[in-house]
Amino acid sequence: MSSHEQKDSMQPKVGVYICHCGGNISDHVDVEQVARDIEKIPGVTVVHTNTFMCSDPGQELIQEDIKTGEINRVVVASCAPSLHEITFRNAIQRAGMNPYQYEHANIREQVSWVHHGASACAKAATLISAAVAKAKQLEAMDPIRVEAHRHATVIGGGIAGLRAAIDLSGQGLSVALIEKSPFLGGHAAHLDTLSPGGETATEAIRRLASMVMEDPGIQLYTCSRVVSSEGYVGNFKITVQQQPPADASALAGKPTGVYLPFAGFYPHKIPTDIREWTIDTGAIVFATGFETYHPRGGEFAFGESPRVITLSQLIRLIAEAKGSGKKLFYNGNYIRRLAVIHCVGSRQIPGIHEPDADGNLNEYCSRTCCSAALQAVIAVREQYPETHVLEYYRDIRTYGRGHEAYYERAAEKGVLFFRFEPEEEPRVEITPYADFPLKVTVKDSLTFGENVEAGVDLMVLAVGMLPGKIGDLVDMMKLPVGADRFLQEVHPKLRPVEMANSGMLLAGTCQAPMDISESCNGAQAASSKAAALLGKGYVELDPFVANVNLDSCNGTGACAAACPQKAISIAPVEADGNQAMRAHVNPAVCNGCGICVAVCTTNAIDVNGWSLKQYEDMVDAIIAA
């Protein structure tokens, strides 16, 4: 008899561990009284409380009770299971007990954060009672082992994609790097000097791209995109299509293997025809980048005057005009005074700002714009001291390490700052007959609401970041998207680069606005996760998947039709000497949602770890509480 079978044969002995959560719970729930109530439940052999159950001393309480044989089931009552479920499973496993004979009761978010006094205590005791009832029914399970390709695919050849590909290869995985354009470097190629180190974008992209080109473990495909995808973690099959770019004629004759200013690294000659192929891969890293906000026609006179440009256009202007003298010119016009407006397309407020054609508002902060704008105006003042600069902002958010110095240097260089409220944004007017072609009017909160007018020669809009245009990938691969429309991680602290789709990882600005250093950090985290996932040649998955009782199944196919993951198929099996159609679950694809359980008319399907019998016992416990 195996150790799992021996434990299953024992009478359930449940240990309950209630957390104070440093006061988050105990300030509103009488934890000791709840513990005394739970001790009375039949089958509960141990009840402990602790200030922080997730701490080492808290975990050691559980492990000691397991090792002494006092318990063979565990219930932890604390914060949301998404935070520390893995922590407790690992602690239980280290003590020699099956990690799946553990149940979690959430008495922080579901109790102490929404209830107080006697009602909080009563609800906490009820939830723990239900968890105990389920725990008694828990059986030992083993993780699902899936063979895995030691290969990763990176989608996107910007800075994050290049960094991820290099690190994946360095950890022993074969890599396919897929980029839709003819160039490598992404939006970073539109920059000049990178902060805070002072390296140029040219140097950074050339260095990373050369490493990719010279690495035999990386297969690079430019002018390519993913057109279909199937499979699951460890065993994805993606179809890639390569075709000539729309601007193929403009690239004809360009030297390959070099960096082209404000375009990126040009690694290959362009393809001349369309071709498709498939890649078998174990994990997919999304490094699909972002789009830059494009101001609406008339927004701060954008599109109405050629003298209203975006920050990226100013950065390019500064880079191309280096060494041209002390005066800055744009389209042949001397720029005596330049103005910058922050937060264009970011931090939008319902009722104040106009949504886009799809009804979306960009309510998030794009984070990098303030530092980039300040860095640009410092360059203007240093290189072209006869050009004066005005900055109009809601808030300055120079959050990066050392970036606050940009604000201080800009002020020292004579940049004038004006602060406005979001409902009173600067007004930009075209004034063709005045001394200056543009006039900016703002209600300046720094001067106690005084209306300040200024004529300028050039208006610069510090535009924010938008989610990349990857709707085809989102629909194809059923990728999770947040309220901000960027790709969404499982948890920003505990699983910051993993998506809910197992084997799919995030790198860089496809996830959120980031600067280059943050994008590279995310790429390295994603590559480390992929290497850990695929390094053994197989993947272990939690066993919380649908399980079919073939004796009860009548093969109608209702479960297969309802399954959103397409994890169920109907196939013939031998039954009483005859061929019969029965449901079959691919455990590597199933995510345990339970929809199949609901539609099965013969109750032939259960989800491991969440059976109907367990639910019934939990309901009975709630009623009896």
Coordinates of N, CA, C and O in Angstrom, one line a residue, residues 28 86 92 130 145 164 201 272 289 303 370 376 440 517 560 577 579 585 594-595:
H28 N -11.1 42.7 14.1 CA -12.5 42.7 13.9 C -13.2 41.3 14.2 O -14.4 41.2 14.3
I86 N 0.0 28.5 -2.3 CA 1.2 27.8 -2.6 C 2.1 27.7 -1.5 O 2.8 26.6 -1.2
I92 N 3.3 22.0 3.8 CA 2.7 20.7 4.1 C 3.5 19.6 3.4 O 3.8 18.5 4.0
A130 N -17.3 25.1 7.1 CA -17.5 24.6 5.8 C -16.2 24.0 5.3 O -16.1 22.9 4.6
R145 N 1.7 15.1 -14.6 CA 3.0 15.3 -15.3 C 2.8 15.3 -16.8 O 2.2 14.4 -17.4
A164 N 14.8 38.8 -23.4 CA 14.2 37.5 -23.1 C 14.8 36.4 -23.9 O 15.1 35.3 -23.4
A201 N 20.3 54.7 -27.5 CA 19.4 53.6 -28.0 C 20.1 52.8 -29.1 O 20.0 51.6 -29.1
T272 N 10.6 37.7 -50.0 CA 10.0 38.1 -51.3 C 8.7 37.4 -51.5 O 8.0 37.8 -52.5
G289 N 5.0 44.7 -26.8 CA 5.2 46.1 -26.7 C 3.9 46.9 -26.6 O 2.8 46.4 -26.2
G303 N -2.8 68.6 -35.4 CA -3.4 68.4 -36.7 C -3.9 69.7 -37.3 O -4.1 69.7 -38.5
C370 N 6.9 61.7 -18.0 CA 7.5 62.9 -17.2 C 9.0 62.9 -17.3 O 9.6 63.9 -17.7
A376 N 14.3 65.5 -22.3 CA 14.3 66.2 -23.6 C 14.5 67.7 -23.4 O 15.3 68.3 -24.2
V440 N -0.6 79.8 -25.6 CA -1.1 78.9 -24.6 C -1.6 79.7 -23.4 O -0.9 80.6 -22.9
S517 N 14.5 49.8 -18.4 CA 15.1 48.9 -17.4 C 14.1 48.0 -16.8 O 14.3 46.8 -16.5
A560 N -18.4 18.2 -23.8 CA -17.5 18.7 -24.8 C -17.9 19.9 -25.5 O -17.1 20.8 -25.8
G577 N -17.8 -5.4 -23.6 CA -17.6 -6.1 -24.9 C -18.0 -5.4 -26.1 O -17.9 -5.9 -27.2
Q579 N -18.3 -1.4 -28.3 CA -17.8 -0.1 -28.4 C -18.8 1.0 -27.9 O -20.0 0.9 -28.4
V585 N -11.1 13.5 -20.9 CA -10.6 14.8 -20.5 C -9.1 14.9 -20.7 O -8.3 14.0 -20.3
G594 N -15.4 23.6 -14.2 CA -16.6 22.9 -13.7 C -17.8 23.1 -14.5 O -18.9 22.6 -14.2
I595 N -17.7 23.7 -15.7 CA -18.9 23.9 -16.6 C -19.4 22.5 -17.0 O -20.6 22.3 -17.1

